PDB file of C-alpha atoms in Angstrom:
ATOM      1  CA  MET A 218      12.577  -4.129  12.914  1.00  0.00           C
ATOM      2  CA  SER A 219      15.350  -6.314  11.494  1.00  0.00           C
ATOM      3  CA  ASP A 220      15.905  -7.662  15.024  1.00  0.00           C
ATOM      4  CA  PHE A 221      12.690  -9.677  14.674  1.00  0.00           C
ATOM      5  CA  PHE A 222      14.042 -11.652  11.702  1.00  0.00           C
ATOM      6  CA  ASN A 223      17.278 -13.054  13.112  1.00  0.00           C
ATOM      7  CA  ASN A 224      17.834 -16.685  14.154  1.00  0.00           C
ATOM      8  CA  GLY A 225      17.206 -15.977  17.828  1.00  0.00           C
ATOM      9  CA  TRP A 226      13.620 -14.888  17.227  1.00  0.00           C
ATOM     10  CA  SER A 227      13.070 -17.830  14.861  1.00  0.00           C
ATOM     11  CA  LEU A 228      14.155 -20.273  17.574  1.00  0.00           C
ATOM     12  CA  TRP A 229      12.047 -18.467  20.186  1.00  0.00           C
ATOM     13  CA  ILE A 230       8.885 -18.711  18.068  1.00  0.00           C
ATOM     14  CA  SER A 231       9.596 -22.361  17.199  1.00  0.00           C
ATOM     15  CA  GLY A 232      10.086 -23.185  20.873  1.00  0.00           C
ATOM     16  CA  ILE A 233       6.804 -21.579  21.894  1.00  0.00           C
ATOM     17  CA  ALA A 234       4.889 -23.463  19.188  1.00  0.00           C
ATOM     18  CA  LEU A 235       6.392 -26.855  20.043  1.00  0.00           C
ATOM     19  CA  LEU A 236       6.250 -26.430  23.818  1.00  0.00           C
ATOM     20  CA  GLY A 237       2.562 -25.575  23.574  1.00  0.00           C
ATOM     21  CA  ILE A 238       1.856 -28.883  21.836  1.00  0.00           C
ATOM     22  CA  ILE A 239       4.109 -30.833  24.218  1.00  0.00           C
ATOM     23  CA  PHE A 240       2.351 -29.293  27.222  1.00  0.00           C
ATOM     24  CA  CYS A 241      -1.047 -30.351  25.868  1.00  0.00           C
ATOM     25  CA  LEU A 242       0.190 -33.935  25.372  1.00  0.00           C
ATOM     26  CA  TRP A 243       1.670 -34.008  28.892  1.00  0.00           C
ATOM     27  CA  LEU A 244      -1.574 -32.749  30.365  1.00  0.00           C
ATOM     28  CA  LEU A 245      -3.531 -35.429  28.530  1.00  0.00           C
ATOM     29  CA  PHE A 246      -1.069 -38.122  29.690  1.00  0.00           C
ATOM     30  CA  THR A 247      -1.548 -37.159  33.316  1.00  0.00           C
ATOM     31  CA  GLN A 248      -5.329 -37.554  32.879  1.00  0.00           C
ATOM     32  CA  ARG A 249      -5.156 -40.877  31.025  1.00  0.00           C
ATOM     33  CA  ALA A 250      -8.240 -42.576  32.436  1.00  0.00           C
ATOM     34  CA  PHE A 251      -9.195 -43.420  28.823  1.00  0.00           C
ATOM     35  CA  LEU A 252      -6.524 -46.184  28.726  1.00  0.00           C
ATOM     36  CA  GLY A 253      -8.957 -48.559  30.359  1.00  0.00           C
ATOM     37  CA  LYS A 254      -8.460 -47.854  34.020  1.00  0.00           C
ATOM     38  CA  THR A 255     -11.764 -47.563  35.810  1.00  0.00           C
ATOM     39  CA  VAL A 256     -11.976 -44.372  37.789  1.00  0.00           C
ATOM     40  CA  ASP A 257     -14.781 -43.864  40.242  1.00  0.00           C
ATOM     41  CA  VAL A 258     -16.709 -40.663  40.202  1.00  0.00           C
ATOM     42  CA  GLU A 259     -15.760 -38.691  43.282  1.00  0.00           C
ATOM     43  CA  GLU A 260     -17.888 -36.319  45.236  1.00  0.00           C
ATOM     44  CA  THR A 261     -16.313 -33.000  46.121  1.00  0.00           C
ATOM     45  CA  GLY A 262     -18.480 -32.531  49.196  1.00  0.00           C
ATOM     46  CA  HIS A 263     -20.207 -29.473  47.769  1.00  0.00           C
ATOM     47  CA  VAL A 264     -24.000 -29.772  47.886  1.00  0.00           C
ATOM     48  CA  TRP A 265     -26.588 -27.129  46.992  1.00  0.00           C
ATOM     49  CA  ASP A 266     -30.303 -27.069  47.632  1.00  0.00           C
ATOM     50  CA  GLY A 267     -30.081 -30.331  49.480  1.00  0.00           C
ATOM     51  CA  ASP A 268     -29.666 -32.608  46.437  1.00  0.00           C
ATOM     52  CA  LEU A 269     -27.327 -30.889  43.912  1.00  0.00           C
ATOM     53  CA  THR A 270     -23.916 -32.505  44.431  1.00  0.00           C
ATOM     54  CA  GLU A 271     -20.756 -31.334  42.662  1.00  0.00           C
ATOM     55  CA  LEU A 272     -18.877 -34.316  41.201  1.00  0.00           C
ATOM     56  CA  ASN A 273     -15.271 -34.803  40.057  1.00  0.00           C
ATOM     57  CA  THR A 274     -15.993 -36.679  36.800  1.00  0.00           C
ATOM     58  CA  PRO A 275     -13.100 -38.131  34.714  1.00  0.00           C
ATOM     59  CA  VAL A 276     -12.468 -36.621  31.278  1.00  0.00           C
ATOM     60  CA  PRO A 277     -14.443 -38.573  28.606  1.00  0.00           C
ATOM     61  CA  ARG A 278     -12.412 -40.823  26.309  1.00  0.00           C
ATOM     62  CA  TRP A 279     -13.690 -39.146  23.115  1.00  0.00           C
ATOM     63  CA  TRP A 280     -12.556 -35.742  24.404  1.00  0.00           C
ATOM     64  CA  THR A 281      -9.040 -37.016  25.129  1.00  0.00           C
ATOM     65  CA  VAL A 282      -8.764 -38.799  21.766  1.00  0.00           C
ATOM     66  CA  MET A 283      -9.935 -35.654  19.997  1.00  0.00           C
ATOM     67  CA  TYR A 284      -7.242 -33.530  21.632  1.00  0.00           C
ATOM     68  CA  ILE A 285      -4.526 -36.066  20.842  1.00  0.00           C
ATOM     69  CA  GLY A 286      -5.671 -35.968  17.234  1.00  0.00           C
ATOM     70  CA  LEU A 287      -5.485 -32.177  17.250  1.00  0.00           C
ATOM     71  CA  CYS A 288      -1.926 -32.297  18.607  1.00  0.00           C
ATOM     72  CA  VAL A 289      -0.915 -34.748  15.861  1.00  0.00           C
ATOM     73  CA  PHE A 290      -2.561 -32.490  13.276  1.00  0.00           C
ATOM     74  CA  ALA A 291      -0.676 -29.470  14.653  1.00  0.00           C
ATOM     75  CA  LEU A 292       2.674 -31.269  14.392  1.00  0.00           C
ATOM     76  CA  GLY A 293       1.885 -32.318  10.830  1.00  0.00           C
ATOM     77  CA  TYR A 294       0.867 -28.763   9.927  1.00  0.00           C
ATOM     78  CA  LEU A 295       4.137 -27.361  11.289  1.00  0.00           C
ATOM     79  CA  VAL A 296       6.067 -29.843   9.145  1.00  0.00           C
ATOM     80  CA  LEU A 297       4.148 -29.049   5.937  1.00  0.00           C
ATOM     81  CA  TYR A 298       3.504 -25.290   6.305  1.00  0.00           C
ATOM     82  CA  PRO A 299       5.364 -22.259   7.742  1.00  0.00           C
ATOM     83  CA  GLY A 300       4.930 -22.011  11.485  1.00  0.00           C
ATOM     84  CA  LEU A 301       8.265 -22.771  13.084  1.00  0.00           C
ATOM     85  CA  GLY A 302      10.037 -19.439  12.861  1.00  0.00           C
ATOM     86  CA  SER A 303      11.928 -19.128   9.573  1.00  0.00           C
ATOM     87  CA  PHE A 304      11.218 -22.761   8.538  1.00  0.00           C
ATOM     88  CA  LYS A 305       9.177 -22.547   5.318  1.00  0.00           C
ATOM     89  CA  GLY A 306       7.594 -25.984   5.508  1.00  0.00           C
ATOM     90  CA  THR A 307       8.158 -28.958   3.231  1.00  0.00           C
ATOM     91  CA  LEU A 308       5.442 -27.778   0.800  1.00  0.00           C
ATOM     92  CA  GLY A 309       7.071 -24.367   0.357  1.00  0.00           C
ATOM     93  CA  PHE A 310       3.744 -22.577   0.762  1.00  0.00           C
ATOM     94  CA  SER A 311       3.592 -18.808   1.264  1.00  0.00           C
ATOM     95  CA  SER A 312       0.676 -16.387   1.251  1.00  0.00           C
ATOM     96  CA  GLY A 313       2.583 -14.071  -1.108  1.00  0.00           C
ATOM     97  CA  GLN A 314       3.012 -16.906  -3.608  1.00  0.00           C
ATOM     98  CA  GLN A 315      -0.679 -17.740  -3.292  1.00  0.00           C
ATOM     99  CA  VAL A 316      -1.681 -14.136  -4.039  1.00  0.00           C
ATOM    100  CA  LYS A 317       0.563 -14.037  -7.120  1.00  0.00           C
ATOM    101  CA  GLN A 318      -0.925 -17.289  -8.359  1.00  0.00           C
ATOM    102  CA  GLN A 319      -4.455 -15.971  -7.876  1.00  0.00           C
ATOM    103  CA  GLN A 320      -3.562 -12.746  -9.689  1.00  0.00           C
ATOM    104  CA  ALA A 321      -2.126 -14.735 -12.586  1.00  0.00           C
ATOM    105  CA  GLU A 322      -5.320 -16.800 -12.826  1.00  0.00           C
ATOM    106  CA  ILE A 323      -7.489 -13.677 -12.787  1.00  0.00           C
ATOM    107  CA  ASN A 324      -5.338 -11.967 -15.437  1.00  0.00           C
ATOM    108  CA  ALA A 325      -5.564 -15.064 -17.627  1.00  0.00           C
ATOM    109  CA  ARG A 326      -9.372 -15.002 -17.435  1.00  0.00           C
ATOM    110  CA  LEU A 327      -9.428 -11.282 -18.265  1.00  0.00           C
ATOM    111  CA  GLU A 328      -6.945 -11.553 -21.130  1.00  0.00           C
ATOM    112  CA  PRO A 329      -9.689 -11.539 -23.824  1.00  0.00           C
ATOM    113  CA  VAL A 330     -11.139  -8.336 -22.351  1.00  0.00           C
ATOM    114  CA  TYR A 331      -7.800  -6.502 -22.360  1.00  0.00           C
ATOM    115  CA  ALA A 332      -6.538  -7.866 -25.693  1.00  0.00           C
ATOM    116  CA  ARG A 333      -8.265  -5.222 -27.843  1.00  0.00           C
ATOM    117  CA  TYR A 334      -6.573  -2.395 -25.915  1.00  0.00           C
ATOM    118  CA  ARG A 335      -3.034  -3.766 -26.188  1.00  0.00           C
ATOM    119  CA  GLU A 336      -2.125  -1.657 -29.234  1.00  0.00           C
ATOM    120  CA  MET A 337      -4.843   0.998 -29.018  1.00  0.00           C
ATOM    121  CA  PRO A 338      -3.449   4.572 -28.692  1.00  0.00           C
ATOM    122  CA  ILE A 339      -3.991   6.235 -25.338  1.00  0.00           C
ATOM    123  CA  GLU A 340      -6.083   8.982 -26.944  1.00  0.00           C
ATOM    124  CA  GLU A 341      -8.497   6.405 -28.366  1.00  0.00           C
ATOM    125  CA  ILE A 342      -8.655   4.549 -25.060  1.00  0.00           C
ATOM    126  CA  ALA A 343      -9.648   7.833 -23.398  1.00  0.00           C
ATOM    127  CA  ARG A 344     -12.615   8.114 -25.793  1.00  0.00           C
ATOM    128  CA  ASP A 345     -13.759   4.492 -25.637  1.00  0.00           C
ATOM    129  CA  GLN A 346     -16.659   4.155 -23.186  1.00  0.00           C
ATOM    130  CA  GLU A 347     -15.888   0.584 -22.119  1.00  0.00           C
ATOM    131  CA  ALA A 348     -12.184   1.370 -21.750  1.00  0.00           C
ATOM    132  CA  ARG A 349     -12.987   4.431 -19.640  1.00  0.00           C
ATOM    133  CA  GLU A 350     -15.145   2.364 -17.298  1.00  0.00           C
ATOM    134  CA  ILE A 351     -12.417  -0.261 -16.868  1.00  0.00           C
ATOM    135  CA  GLY A 352      -9.796   2.454 -16.377  1.00  0.00           C
ATOM    136  CA  GLN A 353     -11.876   4.160 -13.716  1.00  0.00           C
ATOM    137  CA  ARG A 354     -12.317   0.897 -11.792  1.00  0.00           C
ATOM    138  CA  LEU A 355      -8.574   0.291 -11.973  1.00  0.00           C
ATOM    139  CA  PHE A 356      -7.998   3.805 -10.650  1.00  0.00           C
ATOM    140  CA  LEU A 357     -10.436   3.358  -7.761  1.00  0.00           C
ATOM    141  CA  ASN A 358      -8.829   0.033  -6.809  1.00  0.00           C
ATOM    142  CA  ASN A 359      -5.187   1.103  -7.089  1.00  0.00           C
ATOM    143  CA  CYS A 360      -4.806   4.901  -7.107  1.00  0.00           C
ATOM    144  CA  ALA A 361      -7.680   6.494  -5.212  1.00  0.00           C
ATOM    145  CA  GLN A 362      -6.022   5.803  -1.846  1.00  0.00           C
ATOM    146  CA  CYS A 363      -3.536   8.606  -2.593  1.00  0.00           C
ATOM    147  CA  HIS A 364      -5.129  10.737  -5.321  1.00  0.00           C
ATOM    148  CA  GLY A 365      -8.710  10.531  -4.073  1.00  0.00           C
ATOM    149  CA  SER A 366     -11.740   8.966  -5.741  1.00  0.00           C
ATOM    150  CA  ASP A 367     -12.182  12.148  -7.815  1.00  0.00           C
ATOM    151  CA  ALA A 368      -8.457  12.172  -8.759  1.00  0.00           C
ATOM    152  CA  GLN A 369      -8.093  15.709  -7.397  1.00  0.00           C
ATOM    153  CA  GLY A 370      -5.392  14.726  -4.946  1.00  0.00           C
ATOM    154  CA  ALA A 371      -4.552  16.103  -1.528  1.00  0.00           C
ATOM    155  CA  PRO A 372      -1.566  17.864   0.077  1.00  0.00           C
ATOM    156  CA  SER A 373       1.554  16.086  -1.281  1.00  0.00           C
ATOM    157  CA  PHE A 374      -0.566  13.967  -3.685  1.00  0.00           C
ATOM    158  CA  PRO A 375      -0.935  15.540  -7.157  1.00  0.00           C
ATOM    159  CA  ASN A 376      -4.246  16.526  -8.703  1.00  0.00           C
ATOM    160  CA  LEU A 377      -4.640  14.414 -11.853  1.00  0.00           C
ATOM    161  CA  ALA A 378      -7.658  16.298 -13.157  1.00  0.00           C
ATOM    162  CA  ASN A 379      -5.816  19.499 -14.102  1.00  0.00           C
ATOM    163  CA  LYS A 380      -2.921  20.230 -16.441  1.00  0.00           C
ATOM    164  CA  ALA A 381      -0.260  20.842 -13.779  1.00  0.00           C
ATOM    165  CA  TRP A 382       1.905  17.810 -14.578  1.00  0.00           C
ATOM    166  CA  LEU A 383       5.166  17.493 -12.657  1.00  0.00           C
ATOM    167  CA  TRP A 384       6.624  14.870 -15.010  1.00  0.00           C
ATOM    168  CA  GLY A 385       4.651  15.723 -18.135  1.00  0.00           C
ATOM    169  CA  GLY A 386       1.077  15.029 -19.188  1.00  0.00           C
ATOM    170  CA  GLU A 387       1.664  13.429 -22.579  1.00  0.00           C
ATOM    171  CA  PRO A 388       0.331   9.846 -22.944  1.00  0.00           C
ATOM    172  CA  GLU A 389       3.787   8.248 -23.039  1.00  0.00           C
ATOM    173  CA  GLN A 390       4.916  10.258 -20.014  1.00  0.00           C
ATOM    174  CA  ILE A 391       1.871   9.145 -18.031  1.00  0.00           C
ATOM    175  CA  LEU A 392       2.491   5.538 -19.104  1.00  0.00           C
ATOM    176  CA  HIS A 393       6.082   5.782 -17.869  1.00  0.00           C
ATOM    177  CA  THR A 394       5.013   7.342 -14.571  1.00  0.00           C
ATOM    178  CA  ILE A 395       2.508   4.586 -13.824  1.00  0.00           C
ATOM    179  CA  THR A 396       4.790   1.786 -14.999  1.00  0.00           C
ATOM    180  CA  GLU A 397       8.129   2.795 -13.495  1.00  0.00           C
ATOM    181  CA  GLY A 398       7.043   5.199 -10.758  1.00  0.00           C
ATOM    182  CA  ARG A 399       8.627   8.553  -9.916  1.00  0.00           C
ATOM    183  CA  THR A 400      10.686   9.969  -7.078  1.00  0.00           C
ATOM    184  CA  GLY A 401      10.616  13.730  -6.784  1.00  0.00           C
ATOM    185  CA  MET A 402      12.882  15.618  -4.426  1.00  0.00           C
ATOM    186  CA  MET A 403      13.177  19.263  -3.525  1.00  0.00           C
ATOM    187  CA  PRO A 404      16.573  19.443  -1.758  1.00  0.00           C
ATOM    188  CA  PRO A 405      16.746  21.553   1.419  1.00  0.00           C
ATOM    189  CA  GLN A 406      18.414  24.910   0.838  1.00  0.00           C
ATOM    190  CA  ALA A 407      20.579  24.996   3.952  1.00  0.00           C
ATOM    191  CA  GLN A 408      22.555  27.942   2.570  1.00  0.00           C
ATOM    192  CA  PHE A 409      19.498  30.201   2.946  1.00  0.00           C
ATOM    193  CA  THR A 410      18.654  32.010   6.158  1.00  0.00           C
ATOM    194  CA  PRO A 411      15.028  32.021   7.322  1.00  0.00           C
ATOM    195  CA  ALA A 412      14.805  35.649   6.178  1.00  0.00           C
ATOM    196  CA  GLN A 413      16.029  34.747   2.694  1.00  0.00           C
ATOM    197  CA  ALA A 414      13.601  31.813   2.534  1.00  0.00           C
ATOM    198  CA  SER A 415      10.810  34.197   3.487  1.00  0.00           C
ATOM    199  CA  ASP A 416      11.858  36.622   0.740  1.00  0.00           C
ATOM    200  CA  VAL A 417      11.887  33.929  -1.937  1.00  0.00           C
ATOM    201  CA  ALA A 418       8.492  32.710  -0.676  1.00  0.00           C
ATOM    202  CA  GLN A 419       7.105  36.194  -1.284  1.00  0.00           C
ATOM    203  CA  TYR A 420       8.628  36.211  -4.760  1.00  0.00           C
ATOM    204  CA  VAL A 421       7.240  32.842  -5.878  1.00  0.00           C
ATOM    205  CA  ARG A 422       3.837  33.725  -4.465  1.00  0.00           C
ATOM    206  CA  SER A 423       3.814  36.799  -6.674  1.00  0.00           C
ATOM    207  CA  LEU A 424       4.599  34.654  -9.735  1.00  0.00           C
ATOM    208  CA  SER A 425       1.269  32.854  -9.405  1.00  0.00           C
ATOM    209  CA  GLY A 426      -0.727  35.996  -8.675  1.00  0.00           C
ATOM    210  CA  LEU A 427      -0.932  35.570  -4.911  1.00  0.00           C
ATOM    211  CA  ALA A 428      -0.649  38.455  -2.465  1.00  0.00           C
ATOM    212  CA  ALA A 429       2.987  39.345  -1.779  1.00  0.00           C
ATOM    213  CA  ASP A 430       4.968  42.143  -0.144  1.00  0.00           C
ATOM    214  CA  PRO A 431       6.210  44.311  -3.055  1.00  0.00           C
ATOM    215  CA  LEU A 432       9.105  45.628  -0.975  1.00  0.00           C
ATOM    216  CA  ARG A 433      10.578  42.127  -0.706  1.00  0.00           C
ATOM    217  CA  LEU A 434      10.193  40.986  -4.302  1.00  0.00           C
ATOM    218  CA  VAL A 435      13.576  42.245  -5.470  1.00  0.00           C
ATOM    219  CA  ALA A 436      15.366  40.501  -2.614  1.00  0.00           C
ATOM    220  CA  GLY A 437      13.311  37.360  -3.219  1.00  0.00           C
ATOM    221  CA  LYS A 438      14.170  37.282  -6.921  1.00  0.00           C
ATOM    222  CA  ARG A 439      17.844  37.666  -6.052  1.00  0.00           C
ATOM    223  CA  VAL A 440      17.620  34.622  -3.791  1.00  0.00           C
ATOM    224  CA  TYR A 441      15.689  32.701  -6.472  1.00  0.00           C
ATOM    225  CA  ASP A 442      18.277  33.490  -9.151  1.00  0.00           C
ATOM    226  CA  SER A 443      21.073  32.296  -6.866  1.00  0.00           C
ATOM    227  CA  ALA A 444      19.873  28.693  -6.630  1.00  0.00           C
ATOM    228  CA  CYS A 445      16.253  27.935  -7.554  1.00  0.00           C
ATOM    229  CA  PHE A 446      16.443  28.657 -11.291  1.00  0.00           C
ATOM    230  CA  ALA A 447      18.645  25.575 -11.839  1.00  0.00           C
ATOM    231  CA  CYS A 448      15.604  23.300 -11.475  1.00  0.00           C
ATOM    232  CA  HIS A 449      12.598  25.581 -11.923  1.00  0.00           C
ATOM    233  CA  GLY A 450      14.090  27.615 -14.796  1.00  0.00           C
ATOM    234  CA  ALA A 451      14.793  31.290 -15.217  1.00  0.00           C
ATOM    235  CA  ASP A 452      11.102  31.807 -16.014  1.00  0.00           C
ATOM    236  CA  ALA A 453      10.026  29.558 -13.087  1.00  0.00           C
ATOM    237  CA  LYS A 454       8.027  27.367 -15.484  1.00  0.00           C
ATOM    238  CA  GLY A 455       9.553  24.201 -14.036  1.00  0.00           C
ATOM    239  CA  ASN A 456      11.186  21.212 -15.700  1.00  0.00           C
ATOM    240  CA  THR A 457       9.287  17.962 -16.377  1.00  0.00           C
ATOM    241  CA  LEU A 458      12.577  16.072 -16.796  1.00  0.00           C
ATOM    242  CA  LEU A 459      13.332  16.727 -13.123  1.00  0.00           C
ATOM    243  CA  GLY A 460       9.775  16.780 -11.817  1.00  0.00           C
ATOM    244  CA  ALA A 461      10.325  20.434 -10.833  1.00  0.00           C
ATOM    245  CA  PRO A 462       6.924  22.164 -10.613  1.00  0.00           C
ATOM    246  CA  ASP A 463       5.821  25.271 -12.482  1.00  0.00           C
ATOM    247  CA  LEU A 464       5.832  28.091  -9.909  1.00  0.00           C
ATOM    248  CA  THR A 465       3.781  30.461 -12.078  1.00  0.00           C
ATOM    249  CA  ASP A 466       0.498  28.536 -12.083  1.00  0.00           C
ATOM    250  CA  ASP A 467      -2.096  28.428  -9.308  1.00  0.00           C
ATOM    251  CA  TYR A 468      -1.445  24.829  -8.278  1.00  0.00           C
ATOM    252  CA  TRP A 469       0.548  24.109  -5.110  1.00  0.00           C
ATOM    253  CA  LEU A 470       1.292  20.532  -4.124  1.00  0.00           C
ATOM    254  CA  TYR A 471       1.939  21.302  -0.432  1.00  0.00           C
ATOM    255  CA  GLY A 472       0.148  24.618  -0.074  1.00  0.00           C
ATOM    256  CA  SER A 473       0.786  28.243  -1.020  1.00  0.00           C
ATOM    257  CA  SER A 474       1.090  29.918   2.377  1.00  0.00           C
ATOM    258  CA  GLU A 475       4.369  31.677   3.159  1.00  0.00           C
ATOM    259  CA  ALA A 476       5.028  29.365   6.095  1.00  0.00           C
ATOM    260  CA  THR A 477       4.567  26.261   3.929  1.00  0.00           C
ATOM    261  CA  ILE A 478       6.844  27.588   1.187  1.00  0.00           C
ATOM    262  CA  VAL A 479       9.516  28.557   3.729  1.00  0.00           C
ATOM    263  CA  GLN A 480       9.353  25.043   5.186  1.00  0.00           C
ATOM    264  CA  THR A 481       9.746  23.571   1.700  1.00  0.00           C
ATOM    265  CA  VAL A 482      12.745  25.784   0.936  1.00  0.00           C
ATOM    266  CA  LEU A 483      14.583  25.177   4.204  1.00  0.00           C
ATOM    267  CA  GLN A 484      13.688  21.504   4.838  1.00  0.00           C
ATOM    268  CA  GLY A 485      13.061  20.193   1.343  1.00  0.00           C
ATOM    269  CA  ARG A 486      10.463  17.695   0.192  1.00  0.00           C
ATOM    270  CA  THR A 487      10.563  14.107  -1.044  1.00  0.00           C
ATOM    271  CA  ASN A 488       7.655  12.418  -2.771  1.00  0.00           C
ATOM    272  CA  GLN A 489       7.376   8.999  -4.387  1.00  0.00           C
ATOM    273  CA  MET A 490       4.953   7.549  -6.863  1.00  0.00           C
ATOM    274  CA  PRO A 491       5.378   3.742  -6.561  1.00  0.00           C
ATOM    275  CA  ALA A 492       5.874   1.717  -9.739  1.00  0.00           C
ATOM    276  CA  GLN A 493       2.832  -0.329 -10.741  1.00  0.00           C
ATOM    277  CA  LYS A 494       4.522  -2.708 -13.190  1.00  0.00           C
ATOM    278  CA  ALA A 495       4.649  -5.466 -10.586  1.00  0.00           C
ATOM    279  CA  THR A 496       0.963  -5.033  -9.724  1.00  0.00           C
ATOM    280  CA  LEU A 497      -0.763  -4.281 -13.025  1.00  0.00           C
ATOM    281  CA  THR A 498      -0.395  -5.819 -16.470  1.00  0.00           C
ATOM    282  CA  PRO A 499       0.761  -3.626 -19.402  1.00  0.00           C
ATOM    283  CA  GLU A 500      -2.805  -3.625 -20.746  1.00  0.00           C
ATOM    284  CA  GLN A 501      -4.208  -2.502 -17.401  1.00  0.00           C
ATOM    285  CA  ILE A 502      -1.617   0.284 -17.232  1.00  0.00           C
ATOM    286  CA  ARG A 503      -2.644   1.477 -20.718  1.00  0.00           C
ATOM    287  CA  LEU A 504      -6.298   1.576 -19.695  1.00  0.00           C
ATOM    288  CA  LEU A 505      -5.433   3.422 -16.505  1.00  0.00           C
ATOM    289  CA  ALA A 506      -3.228   5.899 -18.379  1.00  0.00           C
ATOM    290  CA  GLY A 507      -6.013   6.506 -20.895  1.00  0.00           C
ATOM    291  CA  TRP A 508      -8.527   7.295 -18.175  1.00  0.00           C
ATOM    292  CA  VAL A 509      -6.110   9.619 -16.346  1.00  0.00           C
ATOM    293  CA  TRP A 510      -5.092  11.394 -19.570  1.00  0.00           C
ATOM    294  CA  GLY A 511      -8.739  11.943 -20.425  1.00  0.00           C
ATOM    295  CA  LEU A 512      -9.387  13.760 -17.137  1.00  0.00           C
ATOM    296  CA  SER A 513      -7.306  16.780 -18.133  1.00  0.00           C
ATOM    297  CA  ASN A 514      -7.972  16.630 -21.874  1.00  0.00           C
ATOM    298  CA  ASN A 515     -11.759  16.649 -21.869  1.00  0.00           C
ATOM    299  CA  ALA A 516     -11.909  13.329 -23.712  1.00  0.00           C
ATOM    300  CA  GLU A 517     -15.537  12.534 -24.493  1.00  0.00           C
ATOM    301  CA  PRO A 518     -16.723   8.987 -25.256  1.00  0.00           C
ATOM    302  CA  ALA A 519     -17.063   8.244 -28.943  1.00  0.00           C
ATOM    303  CA  GLN A 520     -20.658   8.144 -30.181  1.00  0.00           C
ATOM    304  CA  ALA A 521     -21.877   4.762 -31.323  1.00  0.00           C
ATOM    305  CA  ASN A 522     -22.920   4.557 -35.000  1.00  0.00           C
TER     306      ASN A 522
END
């Protein structure tokens, strides 16, 4: 895709834009009856129904003047605004800059609404009815595309309504995840044969109470202890510092079938939670974190006195 951003493409696009305007002006010049020259209406010789004659009528003056005006406007627009390849225009306008300006204006108007939550603990935000409603709207606008409107996720997108937290479910950990983002990686275990990957799949399935071949568990544990324990731990409870999942619970990010686990072991997985600090304000992130934390901690709204 980088080929579309070099100087050659910029010149090509600029040429097309300018040649289009020049062609329109040339076409108008060749039909310049509006300059005062009287042009007789010609008959084409085509007649229908005995009295309907097709005429070759000159272009009206107002139509020609209008198109010349449009060509002048187009040239002025290309000077002021982006339109000639990589030329940014003398006004320096960009749609990205416009969006940022609009976001800043909206955030300024909402500042009084968010001010009371700036220092409020996440646990209290999770129990504040108004804060919960704002947090839910923020989630639906920014997070539901991946985690679902019910926050229960999908294959490769974590369920936020349970307690299976890859990077930790404490308020500050959730704040950090939303603010800075996360990148989780399960490296491919190229040193394993497909048979060994199948054995370890049987073993980890047994850890979470799923059906497994008992004759292969010993071999699977041997494979696990040779490499997997470094991230998932000797007890397979995972490690929130690394984003390594707990293999003893009943939650599987990509699925619990043997084939899926074997694919994960042999090919690895990479998942990214994008940072939201450039999109949301710190107050919005706190409200969002409070709503998410409340999903798995049964936070009930405080009763009004």
